[in-house]
Tab-separated table of C-alpha atoms and ligand atoms in Angstrom:
chain	number	residue	atom	x	y	z
A	16	UNK	CA	-157.218	113.898	107.814
A	17	UNK	CA	-160.909	111.104	108.066
A	18	UNK	CA	-162.442	109.763	105.575
A	19	UNK	CA	-164.509	106.817	104.498
A	20	UNK	CA	-163.219	105.888	101.123
A	21	UNK	CA	-159.351	107.181	100.681
A	22	UNK	CA	-158.800	107.042	96.604
A	23	UNK	CA	-155.623	107.241	94.257
A	24	UNK	CA	-155.493	108.604	91.174
A	25	UNK	CA	-157.283	111.211	90.092
A	26	UNK	CA	-156.762	109.271	85.980
A	27	UNK	CA	-161.124	108.319	84.444
A	28	UNK	CA	-161.143	105.920	87.788
A	29	UNK	CA	-160.356	107.329	90.427
A	30	UNK	CA	-161.997	110.830	89.469
A	31	UNK	CA	-164.789	109.045	87.998
A	32	UNK	CA	-165.747	106.297	91.073
A	33	UNK	CA	-165.072	109.413	93.241
A	34	UNK	CA	-167.966	111.282	92.014
A	35	UNK	CA	-169.905	108.401	91.893
A	36	UNK	CA	-169.195	107.891	96.027
A	37	UNK	CA	-169.890	111.715	96.600
A	38	UNK	CA	-173.326	111.225	94.801
A	39	UNK	CA	-174.273	108.594	97.405
A	40	UNK	CA	-172.999	110.607	100.144
A	41	UNK	CA	-170.476	108.846	101.010
A	42	UNK	CA	-166.995	110.609	101.983
A	43	UNK	CA	-164.307	110.456	100.027
A	44	UNK	CA	-160.261	112.439	99.134
A	45	UNK	CA	-158.375	111.618	95.518
A	46	UNK	CA	-154.721	111.985	96.154
A	47	UNK	CA	-152.668	112.606	92.883
A	48	UNK	CA	-149.085	112.695	92.038
A	49	UNK	CA	-149.707	115.258	88.713
A	50	UNK	CA	-150.899	118.419	88.762
A	51	UNK	CA	-154.950	119.167	86.776
A	52	UNK	CA	-153.146	120.720	83.557
A	53	UNK	CA	-151.572	117.436	83.237
A	54	UNK	CA	-154.428	115.508	84.211
A	55	UNK	CA	-156.337	117.046	82.078
A	56	UNK	CA	-154.141	117.637	79.118
A	57	UNK	CA	-152.709	113.456	78.369
A	58	UNK	CA	-153.604	112.953	75.597
A	59	UNK	CA	-154.364	109.010	75.247
A	60	UNK	CA	-157.955	106.697	75.110
A	61	UNK	CA	-161.145	108.475	71.694
A	62	UNK	CA	-163.773	105.718	72.179
A	63	UNK	CA	-166.346	105.462	75.196
A	64	UNK	CA	-167.947	102.631	74.170
A	65	UNK	CA	-172.268	102.310	74.815
A	66	UNK	CA	-172.185	101.701	79.645
A	67	UNK	CA	-169.709	104.239	79.696
A	68	UNK	CA	-171.217	106.105	78.036
A	69	UNK	CA	-174.734	105.718	80.383
A	70	UNK	CA	-172.360	105.210	83.166
A	71	UNK	CA	-171.607	109.060	82.255
A	72	UNK	CA	-175.025	110.535	81.928
A	73	UNK	CA	-175.704	108.764	85.527
A	74	UNK	CA	-172.893	109.656	87.258
A	75	UNK	CA	-174.883	113.226	85.573
A	76	UNK	CA	-171.490	114.671	83.992
A	77	UNK	CA	-172.317	113.128	80.225
A	78	UNK	CA	-173.624	117.394	79.149
A	79	UNK	CA	-171.258	117.959	77.163
A	80	UNK	CA	-170.333	114.036	75.673
A	81	UNK	CA	-173.453	114.880	74.017
A	82	UNK	CA	-173.132	117.900	72.805
A	83	UNK	CA	-168.991	117.954	71.281
A	84	UNK	CA	-168.681	113.731	71.210
A	85	UNK	CA	-169.112	112.333	68.083
A	86	UNK	CA	-171.109	109.035	68.127
A	87	UNK	CA	-170.773	106.422	64.989
A	88	UNK	CA	-172.610	104.117	63.908
A	89	UNK	CA	-169.771	101.262	62.878
A	90	UNK	CA	-165.833	101.568	62.072
A	91	UNK	CA	-164.441	100.459	58.876
A	92	UNK	CA	-161.555	97.075	58.294
A	93	UNK	CA	-159.026	98.306	54.897
A	94	UNK	CA	-157.303	95.780	54.104
A	95	UNK	CA	-155.961	95.010	50.245
A	96	UNK	CA	-156.775	99.052	49.322
A	97	UNK	CA	-160.137	98.844	50.328
A	98	UNK	CA	-162.815	99.822	52.891
A	99	UNK	CA	-164.527	97.261	54.469
A	100	UNK	CA	-167.414	98.999	56.607
A	101	UNK	CA	-169.144	96.957	59.991
A	102	UNK	CA	-172.199	98.490	61.373
A	103	UNK	CA	-171.302	98.177	64.687
A	104	UNK	CA	-175.494	99.397	65.633
A	105	UNK	CA	-177.135	96.564	63.135
A	106	UNK	CA	-175.076	93.639	64.601
A	107	UNK	CA	-175.290	95.054	68.340
A	108	UNK	CA	-179.303	95.838	69.059
A	109	UNK	CA	-178.878	99.024	67.996
A	110	UNK	CA	-175.767	100.300	70.551
A	111	UNK	CA	-173.568	102.792	70.057
A	112	UNK	CA	-169.651	104.729	70.583
A	113	UNK	CA	-169.244	107.513	71.053
A	114	UNK	CA	-165.750	109.937	70.032
A	115	UNK	CA	-164.703	112.076	72.927
A	116	UNK	CA	-160.923	112.440	73.823
A	117	UNK	CA	-160.321	110.682	77.608
A	118	UNK	CA	-158.566	114.210	78.286
A	119	UNK	CA	-162.235	115.579	77.934
A	120	UNK	CA	-163.920	113.571	80.362
A	121	UNK	CA	-161.320	114.388	83.066
A	122	UNK	CA	-162.000	117.494	82.310
A	123	UNK	CA	-165.921	117.371	83.462
A	124	UNK	CA	-164.475	114.429	86.061
A	125	UNK	CA	-162.919	117.848	87.768
A	126	UNK	CA	-164.964	120.069	86.700
A	127	UNK	CA	-167.742	117.950	88.590
A	128	UNK	CA	-165.120	117.719	91.836
A	129	UNK	CA	-164.175	120.938	92.055
A	130	UNK	CA	-168.073	121.853	92.398
A	131	UNK	CA	-168.272	119.269	95.198
A	132	UNK	CA	-166.014	120.714	97.226
A	133	UNK	CA	-164.849	117.106	98.890
A	134	UNK	CA	-160.881	116.487	98.532
A	135	UNK	CA	-158.905	116.513	95.519
A	136	UNK	CA	-155.099	116.897	96.178
A	137	UNK	CA	-152.960	117.703	93.283
A	138	UNK	CA	-149.085	117.049	93.584
A	139	UNK	CA	-149.181	114.545	95.688
A	140	UNK	CA	-145.951	113.120	96.372
A	141	UNK	CA	-144.073	110.378	98.616
A	142	UNK	CA	-147.507	108.586	98.372
A	143	UNK	CA	-148.111	105.268	100.152
A	144	UNK	CA	-150.844	102.772	102.220
A	145	UNK	CA	-150.520	101.397	105.147
A	146	UNK	CA	-152.564	98.407	107.536
A	147	UNK	CA	-154.502	96.884	103.760
A	148	UNK	CA	-155.581	94.163	106.123
A	149	UNK	CA	-156.360	95.502	108.412
A	150	UNK	CA	-160.004	97.286	109.315
A	151	UNK	CA	-158.473	100.797	109.962
A	152	UNK	CA	-156.016	101.428	107.007
A	153	UNK	CA	-154.700	104.365	106.005
A	154	UNK	CA	-153.239	106.447	102.771
A	155	UNK	CA	-149.672	108.652	103.632
A	156	UNK	CA	-148.302	111.932	101.163
A	157	UNK	CA	-146.867	115.086	101.122
A	158	UNK	CA	-149.030	117.875	100.209
A	159	UNK	CA	-147.825	121.905	100.032
A	160	UNK	CA	-144.917	121.091	101.835
A	161	UNK	CA	-146.605	119.575	104.515
A	162	UNK	CA	-147.023	115.554	105.986
A	163	UNK	CA	-150.629	114.665	105.401
A	164	UNK	CA	-151.967	110.642	106.895
A	165	UNK	CA	-155.769	109.719	105.377
A	166	UNK	CA	-157.555	107.611	107.816
A	167	UNK	CA	-160.083	105.345	105.775
A	168	UNK	CA	-162.250	102.623	105.370
A	169	UNK	CA	-161.297	101.429	102.036
A	170	UNK	CA	-158.795	102.286	100.084
A	171	UNK	CA	-159.302	102.105	96.259
A	172	UNK	CA	-156.472	101.720	94.406
A	173	UNK	CA	-156.907	103.399	90.744
A	174	UNK	CA	-153.986	104.239	90.091
A	175	UNK	CA	-152.411	103.389	86.623
A	176	UNK	CA	-150.490	101.022	85.374
A	177	UNK	CA	-147.335	102.481	87.566
A	178	UNK	CA	-148.848	103.190	90.803
A	179	UNK	CA	-147.532	102.224	93.887
A	180	UNK	CA	-150.972	100.707	94.541
A	181	UNK	CA	-150.606	96.797	93.270
A	182	UNK	CA	-147.159	97.171	94.665
A	183	UNK	CA	-148.120	97.156	97.963
A	184	UNK	CA	-150.211	93.912	98.347
A	185	UNK	CA	-148.244	91.227	98.807
A	186	UNK	CA	-146.284	88.800	96.624
A	187	UNK	CA	-148.142	85.552	96.968
A	188	UNK	CA	-151.845	87.729	96.839
A	189	UNK	CA	-151.978	87.795	93.568
A	190	UNK	CA	-151.058	86.290	89.980
A	191	UNK	CA	-150.087	88.649	86.912
A	192	UNK	CA	-150.954	87.402	83.618
A	193	UNK	CA	-148.577	88.847	80.390
A	194	UNK	CA	-147.763	89.164	77.573
A	195	UNK	CA	-145.841	92.129	75.213
A	196	UNK	CA	-145.834	92.911	71.950
A	197	UNK	CA	-142.584	93.594	70.157
A	198	UNK	CA	-143.980	96.991	68.019
A	199	UNK	CA	-145.602	100.146	69.784
A	200	UNK	CA	-148.270	102.632	68.296
A	201	UNK	CA	-146.568	105.608	67.264
A	202	UNK	CA	-149.316	108.176	67.118
A	203	UNK	CA	-150.471	111.805	66.169
A	204	UNK	CA	-152.490	114.362	66.227
A	205	UNK	CA	-153.308	116.755	63.527
A	206	UNK	CA	-155.157	120.073	63.368
A	207	UNK	CA	-157.041	118.458	59.913
A	208	UNK	CA	-160.495	117.811	59.531
A	209	UNK	CA	-161.118	113.687	58.904
A	210	UNK	CA	-161.042	112.681	55.947
A	211	UNK	CA	-163.881	110.375	56.751
A	212	UNK	CA	-166.594	109.949	59.475
A	213	UNK	CA	-165.337	106.787	60.997
A	214	UNK	CA	-162.461	105.498	62.586
A	215	UNK	CA	-160.625	102.741	60.551
A	216	UNK	CA	-158.415	99.880	61.026
A	217	UNK	CA	-155.718	99.504	58.470
A	218	UNK	CA	-153.228	95.726	57.753
A	219	UNK	CA	-151.068	96.916	55.531
A	220	UNK	CA	-147.817	95.031	54.806
A	221	UNK	CA	-145.387	97.730	56.667
A	222	UNK	CA	-148.073	97.321	59.766
A	223	UNK	CA	-150.908	98.514	61.282
A	224	UNK	CA	-152.586	101.887	60.919
A	225	UNK	CA	-155.459	103.846	61.986
A	226	UNK	CA	-157.101	106.680	61.363
A	227	UNK	CA	-159.796	108.734	64.535
A	228	UNK	CA	-159.966	111.904	65.060
A	229	UNK	CA	-161.042	113.646	68.386
A	230	UNK	CA	-163.216	116.524	66.256
A	231	UNK	CA	-164.853	118.294	62.998
A	232	UNK	CA	-160.632	119.710	63.058
A	233	UNK	CA	-158.035	116.817	64.714
A	234	UNK	CA	-157.510	114.619	63.521
A	235	UNK	CA	-155.646	111.779	65.447
A	236	UNK	CA	-153.685	108.849	63.752
A	237	UNK	CA	-151.284	105.897	64.510
A	238	UNK	CA	-149.104	103.560	63.155
A	239	UNK	CA	-147.073	100.398	63.699
A	240	UNK	CA	-143.921	101.103	64.933
A	241	UNK	CA	-140.443	99.428	67.041
A	242	UNK	CA	-141.496	99.002	70.361
A	243	UNK	CA	-138.094	101.112	71.016
A	244	UNK	CA	-138.984	103.310	68.108
A	245	UNK	CA	-137.295	106.782	68.431
A	246	UNK	CA	-139.576	109.512	67.941
A	247	UNK	CA	-136.554	111.824	66.584
A	248	UNK	CA	-136.466	109.505	63.884
A	249	UNK	CA	-139.939	109.767	62.265
A	250	UNK	CA	-139.904	113.625	60.857
A	251	UNK	CA	-143.585	115.072	60.131
A	252	UNK	CA	-142.939	114.186	56.276
A	253	UNK	CA	-141.974	110.091	56.955
A	254	UNK	CA	-145.082	110.379	59.170
A	255	UNK	CA	-147.514	111.556	57.071
A	256	UNK	CA	-145.946	109.280	53.880
A	257	UNK	CA	-145.941	106.431	55.524
A	258	UNK	CA	-149.994	107.295	56.896
A	259	UNK	CA	-150.577	107.459	53.142
A	260	UNK	CA	-148.940	104.399	51.862
A	261	UNK	CA	-150.442	102.234	54.907
A	262	UNK	CA	-154.296	103.771	54.936
A	263	UNK	CA	-154.685	104.263	50.369
A	264	UNK	CA	-156.962	102.411	49.001
A	265	UNK	CA	-158.084	102.222	45.235
A	266	UNK	CA	-161.364	104.631	45.459
A	267	UNK	CA	-159.067	106.931	45.995
A	268	UNK	CA	-159.339	108.643	49.789
A	269	UNK	CA	-156.934	109.810	51.912
A	270	UNK	CA	-156.158	111.363	54.797
A	271	UNK	CA	-156.110	114.986	54.763
A	272	UNK	CA	-152.757	115.854	55.839
A	273	UNK	CA	-152.460	119.511	58.900
A	274	UNK	CA	-150.321	120.261	61.932
A	275	UNK	CA	-149.002	117.682	63.525
A	276	UNK	CA	-149.642	119.159	67.120
A	277	UNK	CA	-148.221	116.259	69.347
A	278	UNK	CA	-146.602	112.598	68.871
A	279	UNK	CA	-145.779	110.117	71.070
A	280	UNK	CA	-144.964	106.339	71.137
A	281	UNK	CA	-147.430	103.972	73.266
A	282	UNK	CA	-145.885	100.971	74.237
A	283	UNK	CA	-148.490	97.301	73.005
A	284	UNK	CA	-148.985	94.671	76.914
A	285	UNK	CA	-151.600	92.863	78.097
A	286	UNK	CA	-151.260	92.215	81.797
A	287	UNK	CA	-154.090	91.325	84.500
A	288	UNK	CA	-153.415	90.990	88.272
A	289	UNK	CA	-155.699	88.565	90.348
A	290	UNK	CA	-156.769	89.309	92.339
A	291	UNK	CA	-158.114	93.164	91.477
A	292	UNK	CA	-158.677	93.431	96.059
A	293	UNK	CA	-155.985	93.001	99.312
A	294	UNK	CA	-157.728	92.917	102.482
A	295	UNK	CA	-159.323	97.229	102.512
A	296	UNK	CA	-157.026	97.781	99.009
A	297	UNK	CA	-159.450	97.518	95.683
A	298	UNK	CA	-157.465	98.108	92.444
A	299	UNK	CA	-159.606	99.553	89.666
A	300	UNK	CA	-158.406	99.945	86.283
A	301	UNK	CA	-154.985	100.527	84.457
A	302	UNK	CA	-153.871	99.222	88.244
A	303	UNK	CA	-155.149	96.199	87.785
A	304	UNK	CA	-154.987	95.404	83.981
A	305	UNK	CA	-153.946	96.987	80.358
A	306	UNK	CA	-154.631	96.520	76.975
A	307	UNK	CA	-152.990	96.471	74.130
A	308	UNK	CA	-155.109	99.644	71.754
A	309	UNK	CA	-156.282	98.252	69.220
A	310	UNK	CA	-160.181	97.199	71.254
A	311	UNK	CA	-160.106	100.573	72.255
A	312	UNK	CA	-161.207	99.296	75.709
A	313	UNK	CA	-158.751	100.387	78.200
A	314	UNK	CA	-160.478	103.149	80.118
A	315	UNK	CA	-164.306	101.601	79.410
A	316	UNK	CA	-162.505	98.601	81.401
A	317	UNK	CA	-161.508	101.326	84.037
A	318	UNK	CA	-165.392	103.033	84.456
A	319	UNK	CA	-166.539	99.485	84.271
A	320	UNK	CA	-164.870	98.515	88.149
A	321	UNK	CA	-165.765	101.695	89.546
A	322	UNK	CA	-169.354	101.254	88.857
A	323	UNK	CA	-169.016	97.818	90.219
A	324	UNK	CA	-166.842	99.631	93.133
A	325	UNK	CA	-169.050	102.426	93.766
A	326	UNK	CA	-172.345	100.161	94.012
A	327	UNK	CA	-170.638	97.681	96.378
A	328	UNK	CA	-169.517	100.470	98.731
A	329	UNK	CA	-173.070	101.667	98.446
A	330	UNK	CA	-174.419	98.594	99.677
A	331	UNK	CA	-171.653	98.515	102.450
A	332	UNK	CA	-172.573	102.078	104.306
A	333	UNK	CA	-176.081	102.010	102.885
A	334	UNK	CA	-177.046	98.170	104.487
A	335	UNK	CA	-173.915	96.292	105.681
A	336	UNK	CA	-174.035	94.071	103.050
A	337	UNK	CA	-170.730	93.205	101.872
A	338	UNK	CA	-171.933	90.544	98.922
A	339	UNK	CA	-170.862	93.280	95.785
A	340	UNK	CA	-167.154	93.863	98.070
A	341	UNK	CA	-166.834	90.460	98.497
A	342	UNK	CA	-167.916	89.996	94.116
A	343	UNK	CA	-165.743	92.864	93.144
A	344	UNK	CA	-162.945	91.025	91.666
A	345	UNK	CA	-164.660	88.411	90.243
A	346	UNK	CA	-166.924	90.803	88.789
A	347	UNK	CA	-164.312	93.121	87.340
A	348	UNK	CA	-162.777	89.864	85.997
A	349	UNK	CA	-164.800	88.103	83.898
A	350	UNK	CA	-165.525	91.544	82.226
A	351	UNK	CA	-161.439	92.397	81.981
A	352	UNK	CA	-161.179	89.090	80.399
A	353	UNK	CA	-163.489	89.404	77.680
A	354	UNK	CA	-161.715	92.925	76.950
A	355	UNK	CA	-157.834	91.248	77.191
A	356	UNK	CA	-159.371	88.375	74.638
A	357	UNK	CA	-161.040	90.667	72.446
A	358	UNK	CA	-157.843	92.997	72.338
A	359	UNK	CA	-155.835	91.356	71.524
A	360	UNK	CA	-156.871	89.097	69.148
A	361	UNK	CA	-157.576	92.490	67.427
A	362	UNK	CA	-153.482	93.091	67.385
A	363	UNK	CA	-153.405	90.152	66.103
A	364	UNK	CA	-156.049	90.300	63.030
A	365	UNK	CA	-154.684	93.335	62.428
A	366	UNK	CA	-150.750	93.972	63.163
A	367	UNK	CA	-147.645	92.074	61.330
A	368	UNK	CA	-145.678	90.408	63.478
A	369	UNK	CA	-141.565	90.324	62.935
A	370	UNK	CA	-142.187	86.076	62.850
A	371	UNK	CA	-144.913	86.515	60.312
A	372	UNK	CA	-144.878	84.166	57.875
A	373	UNK	CA	-146.134	83.940	54.396
A	374	UNK	CA	-148.737	81.147	55.826
A	375	UNK	CA	-150.107	83.111	58.608
A	376	UNK	CA	-150.460	86.173	55.921
A	377	UNK	CA	-153.250	84.269	54.306
A	378	UNK	CA	-154.673	82.809	57.172
A	379	UNK	CA	-154.692	87.279	58.476
A	380	UNK	CA	-157.278	87.634	55.662
A	381	UNK	CA	-158.942	85.205	56.093
A	382	UNK	CA	-160.640	86.226	58.824
A	383	UNK	CA	-160.463	89.696	57.738
A	384	UNK	CA	-162.071	88.746	54.661
A	385	UNK	CA	-164.982	86.625	56.696
A	386	UNK	CA	-165.544	88.957	59.669
A	387	UNK	CA	-166.048	91.381	56.968
A	388	UNK	CA	-168.047	89.643	53.815
A	389	UNK	CA	-170.849	87.395	57.794
A	390	UNK	CA	-172.964	88.467	59.195
A	391	UNK	CA	-171.219	86.161	62.480
A	392	UNK	CA	-168.336	87.162	61.905
A	393	UNK	CA	-169.540	90.684	61.875
A	394	UNK	CA	-171.222	90.649	64.868
A	395	UNK	CA	-167.814	89.231	67.261
A	396	UNK	CA	-165.858	92.915	65.852
A	397	UNK	CA	-169.273	95.021	67.195
A	398	UNK	CA	-171.278	92.953	69.382
A	399	UNK	CA	-167.344	93.381	72.022
A	400	UNK	CA	-166.125	96.408	70.510
A	401	UNK	CA	-170.067	98.694	71.498
A	402	UNK	CA	-169.114	96.719	74.821
A	403	UNK	CA	-171.415	93.689	76.495
A	404	UNK	CA	-174.325	94.881	78.541
A	405	UNK	CA	-173.690	95.118	82.564
A	406	UNK	CA	-174.273	92.456	84.863
A	407	UNK	CA	-176.107	94.580	87.133
B	12	FAD	P1	-154.979	105.923	84.617
B	12	FAD	O1	-155.626	106.977	83.768
B	12	FAD	O2	-153.215	106.091	84.090
B	12	FAD	O3	-154.921	107.326	86.236
B	12	FAD	C1	-153.653	107.008	87.306
B	12	FAD	C2	-153.919	108.176	88.023
B	12	FAD	O4	-152.788	108.020	88.878
B	12	FAD	C3	-152.991	109.174	86.736
B	12	FAD	O5	-153.264	110.464	86.636
B	12	FAD	C4	-151.630	109.594	88.118
B	12	FAD	O6	-150.901	110.085	87.519
B	12	FAD	C5	-152.034	108.621	89.042
B	12	FAD	N1	-150.764	108.015	89.899
B	12	FAD	C6	-149.596	107.178	89.447
B	12	FAD	N2	-149.249	106.888	90.189
B	12	FAD	C7	-149.709	107.620	91.851
B	12	FAD	C8	-149.372	107.560	93.027
B	12	FAD	N3	-147.925	106.676	92.924
B	12	FAD	N4	-150.169	108.763	94.064
B	12	FAD	C9	-151.169	109.494	92.858
B	12	FAD	N5	-150.970	109.576	92.228
B	12	FAD	C10	-151.651	108.283	90.946
B	12	FAD	N6	-156.681	103.355	76.028
B	12	FAD	C11	-157.836	102.916	74.953
B	12	FAD	O7	-159.370	102.887	75.236
B	12	FAD	N7	-157.350	103.632	73.773
B	12	FAD	C12	-156.818	104.960	73.736
B	12	FAD	O8	-156.256	105.309	72.649
B	12	FAD	C13	-155.461	104.528	74.042
B	12	FAD	N8	-154.577	105.476	74.260
B	12	FAD	C14	-152.975	104.645	75.208
B	12	FAD	C15	-152.519	105.661	75.301
B	12	FAD	C16	-151.274	105.802	76.379
B	12	FAD	C17	-149.767	106.387	76.322
B	12	FAD	C18	-151.385	104.714	77.634
B	12	FAD	C19	-150.546	104.979	78.670
B	12	FAD	C20	-152.573	104.331	77.279
B	12	FAD	C21	-153.167	104.709	76.335
B	12	FAD	N9	-155.094	103.722	76.737
B	12	FAD	C22	-155.650	104.413	75.343
B	12	FAD	C23	-155.633	103.213	78.197
B	12	FAD	C24	-156.454	103.895	78.519
B	12	FAD	O9	-155.758	104.960	78.799
B	12	FAD	C25	-156.218	103.719	80.310
B	12	FAD	O10	-156.992	102.112	79.811
B	12	FAD	C26	-156.571	104.725	81.259
B	12	FAD	O11	-156.362	105.769	81.353
B	12	FAD	C27	-157.284	104.639	82.311
B	12	FAD	O12	-157.612	105.186	83.315
B	12	FAD	P2	-157.469	104.792	85.020
B	12	FAD	O13	-157.486	106.119	85.543
B	12	FAD	O14	-157.208	103.675	85.621
B	12	FAD	O15	-155.649	104.838	84.607
B	13	PHB	C1	-157.748	107.017	69.686
B	13	PHB	O1	-158.299	107.569	68.818
B	13	PHB	O2	-157.551	107.434	70.116
B	13	PHB	C2	-157.874	105.483	69.444
B	13	PHB	C3	-159.022	105.377	68.718
B	13	PHB	C4	-159.862	103.314	68.813
B	13	PHB	C5	-158.393	102.481	69.559
B	13	PHB	C6	-157.611	102.771	69.907
B	13	PHB	C7	-157.017	104.261	70.335
B	13	PHB	O3	-158.412	101.667	69.195
């Protein structure tokens, strides 16, 4: 097989890149380790920032997102049993977010891909990349029981944090920055009508909790838990009781209960690999960086990377201009580090740390009081939450 760009991974990054390149007439092949059902059903991120909404629209895949997604113009921070609203739109010059599940974005992108007729190889095993420092890299895998070799001009490593692309870079060629948090999130999806229109981020003495949603009928909730938490220790009753404790307010607001459809534990880490390129390999999304989910930035960063990478590849093929390709890593890392700081900061402000002291608790309370009462403080939360505009 011969193509222009070989894309490893059919998560949001790989699928969107494939689609943006297709629309520019650039040939590409996507290779994915799992099956279609796995990709379409994996529950992960839920908040699309303004730049992501705009990028999906420009790619022609935003129609269902606008029809079924829930536009939000604010979020709430809950502490001392009171909710405090941050007006995202007023404080960010008119920008907003849409709550629409990552798996729905993936479904829309797979449907668009299938329509193009371009190759998307699900259940590919033994995926490996070769000759990245030459001008004729390639990808090999086993698909449908047969060995496949894909010769290409460029490889896009969109294979997530546990993929094979980043480890294929020579150790001396990259620098890694990371931080592992002393807690995780226990997340549930419940068949219950959301009891508030907006997301609620809670700082409670028992730990962080988040109230979110997926639709008018489905509530998504998270609880800070131990990093190695055994999900079997959490009966449905225990989960609801802890959610009520952490999310209770003096005005009587409560989360609605309903059958729990799914539960899981997500570890929390910050991670950046620099640079995001080696030879003809370009990393995008979680393969290059991870943020704790408190700032809702993970998928949005993946989209920003491939937006940049698609523009760089289009400039290469359309006008033989490699300036953007050469600047790809530096350009992306600026946004990445902004999101790394914001996600770390929101995490620090809202979670209970094992090493916390009464002094640190008071400092945290003061910070929450400041961002919810000062316009300047609110702007810092809002401007970063809705996402900074693209430089292009
Ligand atoms: P991924 O979505 O990880 O996609 C990578 C794809 O590559 C996968 O389909 C994988 O199967 C495939 N792949 C891996 N290895 C290979 C291989 N060797 N060969 C071929 N294919 C391969 N972000 C938020 O903003 N909010 C959240 O609530 C949130 N929750 C999360 C919960 C969990 C459990 C996790 C893991 C992440 C969460 N995130 C969240 C982060 C967000 O989901 C990611 O940032 C986003 O999925 C990144 O997209 P991606 O395409 O870069 O990577
Ligand atoms: C979600 O709905 O899954 C969600 C929302 C906001 C976050 C993280 C996760 O910060």
